[in-house]
Amino acid sequence: EYTFQGLRELFLENELLRVGVLLDKGADIFQFLHKPSDTEFMLHTPRGIRAPAVQSVASHWGSFLDYYQGGWQEILPNGGPACAYKGVEFGLHGEISTVPWDCQIDLDTPAEVRVTLDVRPFRTPFHLRRTLSLRSGEPSLLIEETLTNEGAEPMQLMWGHHPAFGPPFLDASCR
């Protein structure tokens, strides 16, 4: 676990992959590096990683685009444009992609590294738990998730992932 511009970062590594996670900004996966070929898969926008700050005027779209650095976000409880549900307003792509997540290291051995990330959004009664695992010698990240409605009434939602791939992985030779 490291800190960059005041944001907690977590790195999971094995011989083949290095995965970087921004714990204080939606648990975004900002790095997905194939180490043998030195190939980065995630898009990195020119403005780079920026720590969320208080804004002078709130956008009706929310703050997703203000701090978008590329990478891979999780989207909940809504996808797409800002909306209102049950009298509550939500910005573009919901709220969990812009808030801090808790982190617990479950396993850190030569054979496997596993962490559990948790978030409870501000405006909904959801609890999202995401477990990330890397196993020695395997070029894949295992993601297991559980979403729980801890509220007293049913809630509709849109839950998804927003990976953005970029160079050097995406280039003229990519198929």
PDB file of C-alpha atoms in Angstrom:
ATOM      1  CA  GLU A   1       0.000   0.000   0.000  1.00  0.00           C
ATOM      2  CA  TYR A   2       1.361   3.412  -1.043  1.00  0.00           C
ATOM      3  CA  THR A   3       0.194   7.026  -1.175  1.00  0.00           C
ATOM      4  CA  PHE A   4       0.175   9.219  -4.307  1.00  0.00           C
ATOM      5  CA  GLN A   5      -1.084  12.823  -4.182  1.00  0.00           C
ATOM      6  CA  GLY A   6      -2.714  11.991  -0.859  1.00  0.00           C
ATOM      7  CA  LEU A   7      -4.560   8.946  -2.257  1.00  0.00           C
ATOM      8  CA  ARG A   8      -3.990   5.460  -0.866  1.00  0.00           C
ATOM      9  CA  GLU A   9      -2.842   3.040  -3.567  1.00  0.00           C
ATOM     10  CA  LEU A  10      -2.689  -0.725  -3.373  1.00  0.00           C
ATOM     11  CA  PHE A  11      -0.587  -2.943  -5.642  1.00  0.00           C
ATOM     12  CA  LEU A  12      -1.079  -6.665  -6.196  1.00  0.00           C
ATOM     13  CA  GLU A  13       1.727  -8.468  -8.026  1.00  0.00           C
ATOM     14  CA  ASN A  14       2.819 -11.857  -9.191  1.00  0.00           C
ATOM     15  CA  GLU A  15       5.460 -12.852 -11.776  1.00  0.00           C
ATOM     16  CA  LEU A  16       3.177 -11.875 -14.672  1.00  0.00           C
ATOM     17  CA  LEU A  17       0.904  -9.025 -13.539  1.00  0.00           C
ATOM     18  CA  ARG A  18       1.026  -5.805 -11.548  1.00  0.00           C
ATOM     19  CA  VAL A  19      -2.409  -4.385 -10.663  1.00  0.00           C
ATOM     20  CA  GLY A  20      -2.700  -0.912  -9.107  1.00  0.00           C
ATOM     21  CA  VAL A  21      -5.849   0.149  -7.223  1.00  0.00           C
ATOM     22  CA  LEU A  22      -6.798   3.677  -6.051  1.00  0.00           C
ATOM     23  CA  LEU A  23      -8.408   2.918  -2.683  1.00  0.00           C
ATOM     24  CA  ASP A  24      -9.442   6.533  -2.018  1.00  0.00           C
ATOM     25  CA  LYS A  25     -11.055   7.005  -5.435  1.00  0.00           C
ATOM     26  CA  GLY A  26     -13.591   4.296  -6.049  1.00  0.00           C
ATOM     27  CA  ALA A  27     -11.069   1.447  -5.823  1.00  0.00           C
ATOM     28  CA  ASP A  28     -10.308   2.195  -9.489  1.00  0.00           C
ATOM     29  CA  ILE A  29      -7.904  -0.178 -11.183  1.00  0.00           C
ATOM     30  CA  PHE A  30      -5.514   2.379 -12.647  1.00  0.00           C
ATOM     31  CA  GLN A  31      -2.754  -0.049 -13.627  1.00  0.00           C
ATOM     32  CA  PHE A  32      -3.013  -3.470 -15.256  1.00  0.00           C
ATOM     33  CA  LEU A  33       0.503  -4.294 -16.410  1.00  0.00           C
ATOM     34  CA  HIS A  34       1.654  -7.506 -18.094  1.00  0.00           C
ATOM     35  CA  LYS A  35       5.177  -7.617 -16.704  1.00  0.00           C
ATOM     36  CA  PRO A  36       6.986  -9.960 -19.198  1.00  0.00           C
ATOM     37  CA  SER A  37       6.066  -7.719 -22.162  1.00  0.00           C
ATOM     38  CA  ASP A  38       5.874  -4.455 -20.162  1.00  0.00           C
ATOM     39  CA  THR A  39       2.406  -3.872 -21.659  1.00  0.00           C
ATOM     40  CA  GLU A  40      -0.006  -1.564 -19.829  1.00  0.00           C
ATOM     41  CA  PHE A  41      -3.660  -2.269 -20.701  1.00  0.00           C
ATOM     42  CA  MET A  42      -5.441   0.633 -18.971  1.00  0.00           C
ATOM     43  CA  LEU A  43      -6.091   3.998 -20.597  1.00  0.00           C
ATOM     44  CA  HIS A  44      -4.285   6.907 -18.940  1.00  0.00           C
ATOM     45  CA  THR A  45      -5.730  10.337 -19.754  1.00  0.00           C
ATOM     46  CA  PRO A  46      -3.349  13.314 -20.125  1.00  0.00           C
ATOM     47  CA  ARG A  47      -4.523  14.919 -16.869  1.00  0.00           C
ATOM     48  CA  GLY A  48      -3.533  11.827 -14.868  1.00  0.00           C
ATOM     49  CA  ILE A  49      -4.590  10.901 -11.358  1.00  0.00           C
ATOM     50  CA  ARG A  50      -6.025  13.790  -9.363  1.00  0.00           C
ATOM     51  CA  ALA A  51      -7.174  13.662  -5.755  1.00  0.00           C
ATOM     52  CA  PRO A  52     -10.845  14.665  -5.354  1.00  0.00           C
ATOM     53  CA  ALA A  53     -11.258  18.179  -3.958  1.00  0.00           C
ATOM     54  CA  VAL A  54     -14.092  20.465  -2.930  1.00  0.00           C
ATOM     55  CA  GLN A  55     -15.497  22.107  -6.038  1.00  0.00           C
ATOM     56  CA  SER A  56     -16.681  25.693  -6.284  1.00  0.00           C
ATOM     57  CA  VAL A  57     -19.857  24.761  -8.192  1.00  0.00           C
ATOM     58  CA  ALA A  58     -21.367  21.300  -8.280  1.00  0.00           C
ATOM     59  CA  SER A  59     -22.076  19.968 -11.777  1.00  0.00           C
ATOM     60  CA  HIS A  60     -25.452  18.388 -12.395  1.00  0.00           C
ATOM     61  CA  TRP A  61     -23.435  15.510 -13.893  1.00  0.00           C
ATOM     62  CA  GLY A  62     -21.621  14.881 -10.600  1.00  0.00           C
ATOM     63  CA  SER A  63     -17.838  14.590 -10.231  1.00  0.00           C
ATOM     64  CA  PHE A  64     -17.044  11.431 -12.236  1.00  0.00           C
ATOM     65  CA  LEU A  65     -15.576  13.298 -15.235  1.00  0.00           C
ATOM     66  CA  ASP A  66     -13.746  15.860 -13.070  1.00  0.00           C
ATOM     67  CA  TYR A  67     -11.494  13.101 -11.717  1.00  0.00           C
ATOM     68  CA  TYR A  68     -11.559  10.601 -14.573  1.00  0.00           C
ATOM     69  CA  GLN A  69      -8.002   9.394 -15.243  1.00  0.00           C
ATOM     70  CA  GLY A  70      -8.912   6.408 -17.394  1.00  0.00           C
ATOM     71  CA  GLY A  71      -8.472   2.962 -15.905  1.00  0.00           C
ATOM     72  CA  TRP A  72     -11.242   0.676 -14.708  1.00  0.00           C
ATOM     73  CA  GLN A  73     -14.096   1.909 -12.512  1.00  0.00           C
ATOM     74  CA  GLU A  74     -17.032   0.135 -10.943  1.00  0.00           C
ATOM     75  CA  ILE A  75     -20.399   1.823 -11.509  1.00  0.00           C
ATOM     76  CA  LEU A  76     -23.261   1.777  -8.957  1.00  0.00           C
ATOM     77  CA  PRO A  77     -26.152   2.544  -8.408  1.00  0.00           C
ATOM     78  CA  ASN A  78     -26.666   4.053 -11.866  1.00  0.00           C
ATOM     79  CA  GLY A  79     -24.895   4.057 -15.193  1.00  0.00           C
ATOM     80  CA  GLY A  80     -24.924   6.795 -17.762  1.00  0.00           C
ATOM     81  CA  PRO A  81     -26.174  10.330 -17.149  1.00  0.00           C
ATOM     82  CA  ALA A  82     -27.162  11.938 -13.880  1.00  0.00           C
ATOM     83  CA  CYS A  83     -30.585  10.930 -12.593  1.00  0.00           C
ATOM     84  CA  ALA A  84     -32.886  10.985  -9.587  1.00  0.00           C
ATOM     85  CA  TYR A  85     -34.327   7.911  -7.884  1.00  0.00           C
ATOM     86  CA  LYS A  86     -36.686   7.921  -4.902  1.00  0.00           C
ATOM     87  CA  GLY A  87     -36.003  11.649  -4.481  1.00  0.00           C
ATOM     88  CA  VAL A  88     -32.208  11.261  -4.378  1.00  0.00           C
ATOM     89  CA  GLU A  89     -29.941  12.734  -7.072  1.00  0.00           C
ATOM     90  CA  PHE A  90     -27.044  10.753  -8.536  1.00  0.00           C
ATOM     91  CA  GLY A  91     -24.283  12.012 -10.818  1.00  0.00           C
ATOM     92  CA  LEU A  92     -22.898  10.380 -13.936  1.00  0.00           C
ATOM     93  CA  HIS A  93     -22.165   6.678 -13.220  1.00  0.00           C
ATOM     94  CA  GLY A  94     -23.366   6.812  -9.612  1.00  0.00           C
ATOM     95  CA  GLU A  95     -21.343   7.389  -6.511  1.00  0.00           C
ATOM     96  CA  ILE A  96     -19.093   4.432  -5.663  1.00  0.00           C
ATOM     97  CA  SER A  97     -16.502   5.322  -8.306  1.00  0.00           C
ATOM     98  CA  THR A  98     -15.586   8.563  -6.517  1.00  0.00           C
ATOM     99  CA  VAL A  99     -15.565   7.602  -2.820  1.00  0.00           C
ATOM    100  CA  PRO A 100     -12.941   5.920  -0.575  1.00  0.00           C
ATOM    101  CA  TRP A 101     -13.100   2.168  -0.027  1.00  0.00           C
ATOM    102  CA  ASP A 102     -11.851   0.141   2.934  1.00  0.00           C
ATOM    103  CA  CYS A 103      -9.177  -2.490   2.338  1.00  0.00           C
ATOM    104  CA  GLN A 104      -8.142  -5.638   4.142  1.00  0.00           C
ATOM    105  CA  ILE A 105      -5.235  -7.855   3.116  1.00  0.00           C
ATOM    106  CA  ASP A 106      -6.547 -11.413   3.414  1.00  0.00           C
ATOM    107  CA  LEU A 107      -3.581 -13.379   2.107  1.00  0.00           C
ATOM    108  CA  ASP A 108      -0.031 -12.410   1.178  1.00  0.00           C
ATOM    109  CA  THR A 109       2.026 -15.491   0.324  1.00  0.00           C
ATOM    110  CA  PRO A 110       4.304 -16.439  -2.578  1.00  0.00           C
ATOM    111  CA  ALA A 111       1.482 -18.625  -3.936  1.00  0.00           C
ATOM    112  CA  GLU A 112      -1.341 -16.054  -3.774  1.00  0.00           C
ATOM    113  CA  VAL A 113      -2.200 -12.508  -2.771  1.00  0.00           C
ATOM    114  CA  ARG A 114      -5.816 -11.640  -1.939  1.00  0.00           C
ATOM    115  CA  VAL A 115      -7.439  -8.436  -0.695  1.00  0.00           C
ATOM    116  CA  THR A 116     -11.022  -7.543   0.200  1.00  0.00           C
ATOM    117  CA  LEU A 117     -12.335  -4.064  -0.592  1.00  0.00           C
ATOM    118  CA  ASP A 118     -15.548  -2.703   0.947  1.00  0.00           C
ATOM    119  CA  VAL A 119     -17.696   0.362   0.340  1.00  0.00           C
ATOM    120  CA  ARG A 120     -20.976   1.698   1.655  1.00  0.00           C
ATOM    121  CA  PRO A 121     -22.135   4.606  -0.552  1.00  0.00           C
ATOM    122  CA  PHE A 122     -23.463   7.834   0.960  1.00  0.00           C
ATOM    123  CA  ARG A 123     -26.863   7.957  -0.753  1.00  0.00           C
ATOM    124  CA  THR A 124     -27.976   4.319  -0.941  1.00  0.00           C
ATOM    125  CA  PRO A 125     -28.227   1.456   1.571  1.00  0.00           C
ATOM    126  CA  PHE A 126     -25.873  -0.790  -0.393  1.00  0.00           C
ATOM    127  CA  HIS A 127     -22.774  -2.593   0.806  1.00  0.00           C
ATOM    128  CA  LEU A 128     -20.400  -3.749  -1.928  1.00  0.00           C
ATOM    129  CA  ARG A 129     -17.597  -6.182  -1.165  1.00  0.00           C
ATOM    130  CA  ARG A 130     -14.967  -6.945  -3.844  1.00  0.00           C
ATOM    131  CA  THR A 131     -12.222  -9.534  -3.453  1.00  0.00           C
ATOM    132  CA  LEU A 132      -9.203  -9.333  -5.771  1.00  0.00           C
ATOM    133  CA  SER A 133      -6.790 -12.273  -6.098  1.00  0.00           C
ATOM    134  CA  LEU A 134      -3.599 -12.988  -8.015  1.00  0.00           C
ATOM    135  CA  ARG A 135      -2.115 -16.479  -8.013  1.00  0.00           C
ATOM    136  CA  SER A 136       1.506 -17.280  -8.739  1.00  0.00           C
ATOM    137  CA  GLY A 137       2.161 -18.074 -12.397  1.00  0.00           C
ATOM    138  CA  GLU A 138      -1.348 -17.097 -13.563  1.00  0.00           C
ATOM    139  CA  PRO A 139      -1.842 -14.115 -15.909  1.00  0.00           C
ATOM    140  CA  SER A 140      -5.317 -13.276 -14.609  1.00  0.00           C
ATOM    141  CA  LEU A 141      -6.936 -11.194 -11.896  1.00  0.00           C
ATOM    142  CA  LEU A 142      -9.783 -12.962 -10.107  1.00  0.00           C
ATOM    143  CA  ILE A 143     -12.614 -10.639  -9.031  1.00  0.00           C
ATOM    144  CA  GLU A 144     -15.384 -11.862  -6.731  1.00  0.00           C
ATOM    145  CA  GLU A 145     -18.131  -9.473  -5.619  1.00  0.00           C
ATOM    146  CA  THR A 146     -21.158  -9.382  -3.378  1.00  0.00           C
ATOM    147  CA  LEU A 147     -23.702  -6.564  -3.301  1.00  0.00           C
ATOM    148  CA  THR A 148     -26.104  -6.338  -0.369  1.00  0.00           C
ATOM    149  CA  ASN A 149     -29.075  -4.023   0.116  1.00  0.00           C
ATOM    150  CA  GLU A 150     -28.916  -3.212   3.837  1.00  0.00           C
ATOM    151  CA  GLY A 151     -32.020  -1.017   3.626  1.00  0.00           C
ATOM    152  CA  ALA A 152     -35.624  -1.733   4.574  1.00  0.00           C
ATOM    153  CA  GLU A 153     -37.068  -1.408   1.067  1.00  0.00           C
ATOM    154  CA  PRO A 154     -36.306  -2.823  -2.379  1.00  0.00           C
ATOM    155  CA  MET A 155     -33.965  -0.749  -4.562  1.00  0.00           C
ATOM    156  CA  GLN A 156     -33.518  -0.761  -8.320  1.00  0.00           C
ATOM    157  CA  LEU A 157     -29.980  -0.286  -9.561  1.00  0.00           C
ATOM    158  CA  MET A 158     -27.583  -0.516 -12.452  1.00  0.00           C
ATOM    159  CA  TRP A 159     -24.296  -2.162 -11.496  1.00  0.00           C
ATOM    160  CA  GLY A 160     -21.421  -2.629 -13.879  1.00  0.00           C
ATOM    161  CA  HIS A 161     -17.764  -2.198 -14.698  1.00  0.00           C
ATOM    162  CA  HIS A 162     -16.218   0.584 -16.792  1.00  0.00           C
ATOM    163  CA  PRO A 163     -12.816  -0.595 -18.067  1.00  0.00           C
ATOM    164  CA  ALA A 164     -11.080   1.746 -20.514  1.00  0.00           C
ATOM    165  CA  PHE A 165      -8.216   0.227 -22.487  1.00  0.00           C
ATOM    166  CA  GLY A 166      -5.517   2.368 -24.057  1.00  0.00           C
ATOM    167  CA  PRO A 167      -2.001   2.566 -25.411  1.00  0.00           C
ATOM    168  CA  PRO A 168       0.430   0.925 -25.511  1.00  0.00           C
ATOM    169  CA  PHE A 169      -1.925  -2.086 -25.571  1.00  0.00           C
ATOM    170  CA  LEU A 170      -4.218  -0.394 -28.087  1.00  0.00           C
ATOM    171  CA  ASP A 171      -2.271   0.555 -31.175  1.00  0.00           C
ATOM    172  CA  ALA A 172      -2.429  -0.008 -34.931  1.00  0.00           C
ATOM    173  CA  SER A 173      -1.396  -3.658 -34.534  1.00  0.00           C
ATOM    174  CA  CYS A 174      -4.012  -4.512 -31.893  1.00  0.00           C
ATOM    175  CA  ARG A 175      -6.755  -6.959 -32.903  1.00  0.00           C
TER     176      ARG A 175
END
